[in-house]
Amino acid sequence: MGPGSESRTSSALFAGFRALGLFSNDIPHVVRFSALKRRFYVTTCVGKSFHTYDVQKLSLVAVSNSVPQDICCMAADGRLVFAAYGNVFCAFAHNKEIVHTFKGHKAEIHLLQPFGDHVISVDTDSILIIWHIYSEEEYLQLTFDKSVFKISAILHPSTYLNKILLGSEQGSLQLWNVKSNKLLYTFPGWKVGVTALQQAPAVDVVAVGLMSGQVIIHNIKFEETLMKFRQDWGPITSISFRTDGHPVMAAGSPCGHIGLWDLEDKKLINQIRNAHSTAIAGLTFLHREPLLVTNGADNALRIWIFDGPTGEGRLLRFRMGHSAPLTSIRYYGQNGQQILSASQDGTLQSFSTIHEKFNKSLGHGLINKKRVKRKGLQNTMSVRLPPITKFAAEEARESDWDGIIACHQGKLSCSTWNYQRSTIGTYFLKPKELKKDDITATAVDITSCGNFAVIGLSSGTVDVYNMQSGIHRGSFGKDQAHKGSVRGVAVDGLNQLTITTGSEGLLKFWNFKNKILIHSMNLSSSPNMMLLHRDSGILGLALDDFSISVLDIETRKIVREFSGHQGQINDMAFSPDGRWLISAAMDCSIRTWDLPSGCLIDCFLLDSAPLNVTMSPTGDFLATSHVDHLGIYLWSNISLYSVVSLRPLPADYVPSIVMLPGTCQTQDVEVSEETIEPSDEMIEYSSPEQLNEQLVTLSLLPESRWKSLLNLDVIKKKNKPKEPPKVPKSAPFFIPTIPGLVPRYAVPEQNNDPQQSKVVNLGILAQKSDFCLKLEEGLVNNKYEPALNLLKELGPSGIETELRSLSPDCGGSVEVMQSFLKMIGMMLDRKRDFELAQAYLALFLKLHLKMLPSEPILLEEMTKLSSQVEENWIHLQSLFNQSMCVLNYIKSALL
């Protein structure tokens, strides 16, 4: 192992991209109006960051940078959004960047109130601090006794300059002038804790929400109660008033209902039941519009419009995710743009990786959908199916009939779902003869053609059903396929094989059509789950001993075994090409195994155990879901857009914890630093000049340097110009003229100097070239590399000139020619620059063949070279013949 793999601690293959399906939590939303764009924006909190949506289409406008802890309260004015976490709060500009940070509280902040150029914060110890926004300095600090006046609500009454109204859990209210730091008035209250304060459209009038479910409309100028309303749904969580001409007040409750009260007739005119499945965290009427924005801890943001004749509200737009942790996720289709997810809230939803507007919910599973429609049941809790534990989907026949099959927690029957109609399907698939209550469906699969569903039961039975008609099409085995509970079923891509595995530790291969057992094999441990990659025929088995076995379904043999997880393996996923197997386990790790090499190539830890993992069919994203998390987290595949070194990780490799996408601000900084700094992981490999002394090695010179050496005379003859190039006469800048009455141009004089000699002085050619000098040195010290390097730098014509000048007739000598032959012998001995040695020797023989036999010294060197060349060629020829034989066999053999 190299030093790079030991120093790496984070994932080399996957980088956090973003989270899907997160829209809201229990923190009240904030509505802002942009005067510049003339639009309303709603901001909702999602853990450590917040999202900003355009109310007009509920399109996501911005995602803020993350803060170190979960946000506990929010507020906003026309310019900034304030978010508190722990005992610190920050001001965000442009819905994204932190521009101010305010530190000074000792306890957790739970109330924020913008106040012009100031902002007011209140913590759980009832310490109120007024801050100057731009200098981040404290302007005023007020301390209240928690046992007497614990602040639970804050409001700046309209037109009341420098004044704030505080509500307490003890029930009393106080009006303060924060500029003079004076308590102006104490309202005795109604002996019940105040939960909400809201300014009414009328000046001096404030709505007070109480723990008892009462809403008091109170005039704070004359200390007079104008009207009282009461809701029987628990404490008032939030209050809002319509300002579009209708005197209506909305009040939220902890059970998810909204009451609508007429302020003129002083009565309840309408109610929105089950607006959210959890408490109403916040509700706001948009200014001068009949629109009500609500959010809750059920991960939903909804906009209601009041356009009915009796003032009832209907759902206009919404963004909704799962309200409980997920149980299973799978990519749907081949384009990698939809992810199907099942949750403990009983719903099946589809999330788009492209845009939130393509999200859709397939709804709750209902035991009897026709009965619900016929009776018009409002509360469907009694007829809802339990949560989906596992499902399988196929889009091949989705437009003709149901394409999704799901098994439910503790249920024998499996439900079908239709993706196109976004609803539960027609059939509940279960065997008729079984009537035991303790038998449940434990494993499902759907064939690639979309026609058949295979269902495994806890009793060991495996049944086949037709997806179009819902008819039972047979069972595997005589009575049951397995003695134990079925842990996994899979059908290959051609509907030839069905593979099943049971808790007794057996893996069985069946003929899909006639249901006959083909092969059975024992596993080393009881299987936990099974996954088949249909394109490659590779089967992955996660065992109860935390190991993974990989089988080839053609040979029915175990081809790979992986161990390393320290906890139960929850899920597995294959990459689209079948090269990687990605596993997620309760030890909070996600590991990537390379199947061809059989090695662990990537591993990273998470702060929450991964429950599900699925890989996009296009290979661009890995999607995960986690314990106690409502979202789907996407991880981008780094190998698609940068060079990644897939080195095996050592046995003692210790991975580091990687934060979930979008949950840590420092993550972006770390990633950018990693991309800028040179990574030790990618060490550039420089190939040596010769891998082994026994290997014949070619030079790296282009073919034009040596291939045409023997044909140089032909090339020169072919490229010889027909006539010499004519030099154009250069015209003078000022054309000379002959003086006279008639202007005439002067004719240039012809240079006919008979004294100029055209004889070339050969004296300058008499000296020896560097190549000859290096060869002469080689005879003395037996080193020929300098001469060879000089020859490598020359072109074909230069090489021919140098070799021609070696003969005694052209200024050389027999000793220099002998030295050249020894240089060729050295090249053949070392087996380097093999093609250059052959080309140089061939040219040498062509130029000096006539004089070589007349020199005994040269003849002796030629005899040595001949045996060397023959020996090398015989070895190469045997290798060529062997390779040609294998290639011919592969081409002609019937495989």
Short mmCIF file of C-alpha atoms in Angstrom, two decimals, residues 275-438:
data_model
loop_
_atom_site.label_atom_id
_atom_site.label_comp_id
_atom_site.label_asym_id
_atom_site.label_seq_id
_atom_site.Cartn_x
_atom_site.Cartn_y
_atom_site.Cartn_z
CA ALA A 275 -54.43 20.57 7.70
CA HIS A 276 -51.26 18.93 9.01
CA SER A 277 -50.75 15.54 10.62
CA THR A 278 -48.81 17.23 13.43
CA ALA A 279 -49.16 20.52 15.30
CA ILE A 280 -49.56 23.70 13.26
CA ALA A 281 -46.14 25.29 13.69
CA GLY A 282 -47.01 28.54 11.95
CA LEU A 283 -49.79 30.10 9.90
CA THR A 284 -49.77 33.44 8.09
CA PHE A 285 -52.35 35.22 5.92
CA LEU A 286 -50.63 37.04 3.07
CA HIS A 287 -51.19 40.79 3.15
CA ARG A 288 -54.32 41.74 1.15
CA GLU A 289 -54.61 38.28 -0.41
CA PRO A 290 -56.98 35.37 0.41
CA LEU A 291 -54.03 33.02 0.91
CA LEU A 292 -53.03 31.24 4.10
CA VAL A 293 -49.53 29.75 4.46
CA THR A 294 -49.12 26.93 6.99
CA ASN A 295 -46.31 24.62 7.99
CA GLY A 296 -45.84 21.85 10.53
CA ALA A 297 -43.47 19.23 11.86
CA ASP A 298 -44.97 16.73 9.35
CA ASN A 299 -42.48 18.05 6.79
CA ALA A 300 -45.14 19.89 4.81
CA LEU A 301 -45.58 23.46 3.60
CA ARG A 302 -49.10 24.25 2.36
CA ILE A 303 -50.88 27.27 0.87
CA TRP A 304 -54.68 27.46 1.22
CA ILE A 305 -56.91 29.75 -0.82
CA PHE A 306 -60.25 31.12 0.44
CA ASP A 307 -62.30 31.63 -2.71
CA GLY A 308 -65.43 29.67 -1.84
CA PRO A 309 -68.87 31.27 -1.36
CA THR A 310 -68.98 30.43 2.34
CA GLY A 311 -65.36 31.29 3.02
CA GLU A 312 -64.06 27.73 3.20
CA GLY A 313 -60.43 27.09 2.30
CA ARG A 314 -59.06 24.65 -0.22
CA LEU A 315 -55.52 23.47 -0.78
CA LEU A 316 -53.89 25.50 -3.55
CA ARG A 317 -50.21 24.50 -3.51
CA PHE A 318 -48.02 22.37 -1.31
CA ARG A 319 -44.58 20.92 -0.84
CA MET A 320 -44.65 17.72 1.16
CA GLY A 321 -42.18 15.05 2.19
CA HIS A 322 -42.41 12.11 4.54
CA SER A 323 -43.49 12.84 8.10
CA ALA A 324 -41.75 9.76 9.56
CA PRO A 325 -38.40 8.02 8.92
CA LEU A 326 -38.06 6.08 5.68
CA THR A 327 -38.22 2.30 5.39
CA SER A 328 -37.14 1.71 1.79
CA ILE A 329 -35.94 3.72 -1.24
CA ARG A 330 -35.31 2.64 -4.84
CA TYR A 331 -34.64 4.46 -8.10
CA TYR A 332 -37.56 4.17 -10.51
CA GLY A 333 -37.07 3.97 -14.28
CA GLN A 334 -33.89 4.09 -16.33
CA ASN A 335 -33.33 7.85 -16.53
CA GLY A 336 -32.25 8.18 -12.89
CA GLN A 337 -34.60 11.11 -12.21
CA GLN A 338 -37.16 9.60 -9.81
CA ILE A 339 -36.69 7.92 -6.45
CA LEU A 340 -39.54 5.92 -4.91
CA SER A 341 -39.57 5.98 -1.12
CA ALA A 342 -41.71 4.27 1.49
CA SER A 343 -41.98 5.58 5.02
CA GLN A 344 -43.25 4.67 8.47
CA ASP A 345 -46.02 7.23 7.93
CA GLY A 346 -47.62 4.69 5.56
CA THR A 347 -47.18 6.66 2.34
CA LEU A 348 -45.34 5.87 -0.87
CA GLN A 349 -43.86 8.94 -2.56
CA SER A 350 -41.77 9.78 -5.61
CA PHE A 351 -39.07 12.43 -5.37
CA SER A 352 -37.49 14.01 -8.42
CA THR A 353 -33.75 14.65 -8.49
CA ILE A 354 -34.36 17.44 -11.03
CA HIS A 355 -36.99 19.75 -9.47
CA GLU A 356 -39.50 19.69 -6.62
CA LYS A 357 -42.42 20.32 -9.00
CA PHE A 358 -42.03 16.75 -10.33
CA ASN A 359 -42.47 15.23 -6.84
CA LYS A 360 -45.66 13.29 -6.30
CA SER A 361 -47.25 11.26 -3.56
CA LEU A 362 -48.88 7.92 -4.28
CA GLY A 363 -50.77 8.34 -1.02
CA HIS A 364 -51.60 6.04 1.87
CA GLY A 365 -52.37 2.40 1.34
CA LEU A 366 -56.05 1.75 2.03
CA ILE A 367 -57.47 -1.64 2.94
CA ASN A 368 -60.69 -1.00 1.00
CA LYS A 369 -60.49 2.00 -1.30
CA LYS A 370 -64.00 1.46 -2.76
CA ARG A 371 -65.60 1.44 0.69
CA VAL A 372 -63.82 4.67 1.61
CA LYS A 373 -65.05 6.32 -1.59
CA ARG A 374 -68.57 5.01 -1.17
CA LYS A 375 -68.95 6.07 2.45
CA GLY A 376 -66.91 9.23 2.08
CA LEU A 377 -64.88 8.64 5.20
CA GLN A 378 -62.97 11.72 6.28
CA ASN A 379 -60.84 9.97 8.88
CA THR A 380 -59.16 7.08 7.07
CA MET A 381 -56.83 6.13 9.92
CA SER A 382 -58.86 2.99 10.67
CA VAL A 383 -58.65 1.64 7.12
CA ARG A 384 -55.05 2.56 6.36
CA LEU A 385 -52.49 -0.16 5.68
CA PRO A 386 -49.40 -0.48 7.89
CA PRO A 387 -46.12 1.00 6.61
CA ILE A 388 -44.45 -0.56 3.57
CA THR A 389 -41.34 -2.54 4.52
CA LYS A 390 -40.11 -3.60 1.05
CA PHE A 391 -41.22 -2.94 -2.49
CA ALA A 392 -40.19 -3.71 -6.07
CA ALA A 393 -41.01 -1.63 -9.14
CA GLU A 394 -40.76 -2.06 -12.91
CA GLU A 395 -41.78 0.51 -15.52
CA ALA A 396 -42.08 -1.87 -18.50
CA ARG A 397 -45.91 -2.09 -18.41
CA GLU A 398 -46.70 0.89 -16.18
CA SER A 399 -49.16 2.37 -18.71
CA ASP A 400 -51.10 -0.93 -18.95
CA TRP A 401 -51.40 -2.07 -15.34
CA ASP A 402 -49.84 -1.73 -11.91
CA GLY A 403 -46.03 -1.81 -11.87
CA ILE A 404 -45.20 -1.65 -8.15
CA ILE A 405 -45.60 -4.46 -5.60
CA ALA A 406 -45.14 -3.80 -1.86
CA CYS A 407 -45.28 -5.84 1.33
CA HIS A 408 -46.49 -4.24 4.55
CA GLN A 409 -45.43 -4.54 8.15
CA GLY A 410 -47.19 -7.52 9.76
CA LYS A 411 -49.46 -8.16 6.74
CA LEU A 412 -49.82 -11.30 4.66
CA SER A 413 -51.23 -9.57 1.58
CA CYS A 414 -49.07 -7.46 -0.73
CA SER A 415 -50.47 -4.32 -2.35
CA THR A 416 -50.00 -3.21 -5.94
CA TRP A 417 -49.49 0.45 -6.88
CA ASN A 418 -49.82 2.39 -10.11
CA TYR A 419 -47.13 5.00 -10.73
CA GLN A 420 -48.84 6.77 -13.62
CA ARG A 421 -52.13 7.24 -11.75
CA SER A 422 -50.25 7.92 -8.49
CA THR A 423 -52.49 5.71 -6.41
CA ILE A 424 -52.75 2.30 -4.80
CA GLY A 425 -53.53 -0.38 -7.36
CA THR A 426 -56.30 -2.86 -7.95
CA TYR A 427 -55.20 -6.04 -6.19
CA PHE A 428 -54.09 -7.39 -2.85
CA LEU A 429 -52.01 -10.47 -3.59
CA LYS A 430 -52.12 -13.29 -1.06
CA PRO A 431 -52.67 -17.07 -1.14
CA LYS A 432 -56.29 -18.03 -0.49
CA GLU A 433 -55.71 -21.21 1.52
CA LEU A 434 -53.60 -19.51 4.22
CA LYS A 435 -55.64 -18.08 7.06
CA LYS A 436 -53.06 -17.81 9.84
CA ASP A 437 -52.57 -14.36 11.28
CA ASP A 438 -48.90 -14.81 12.12
#
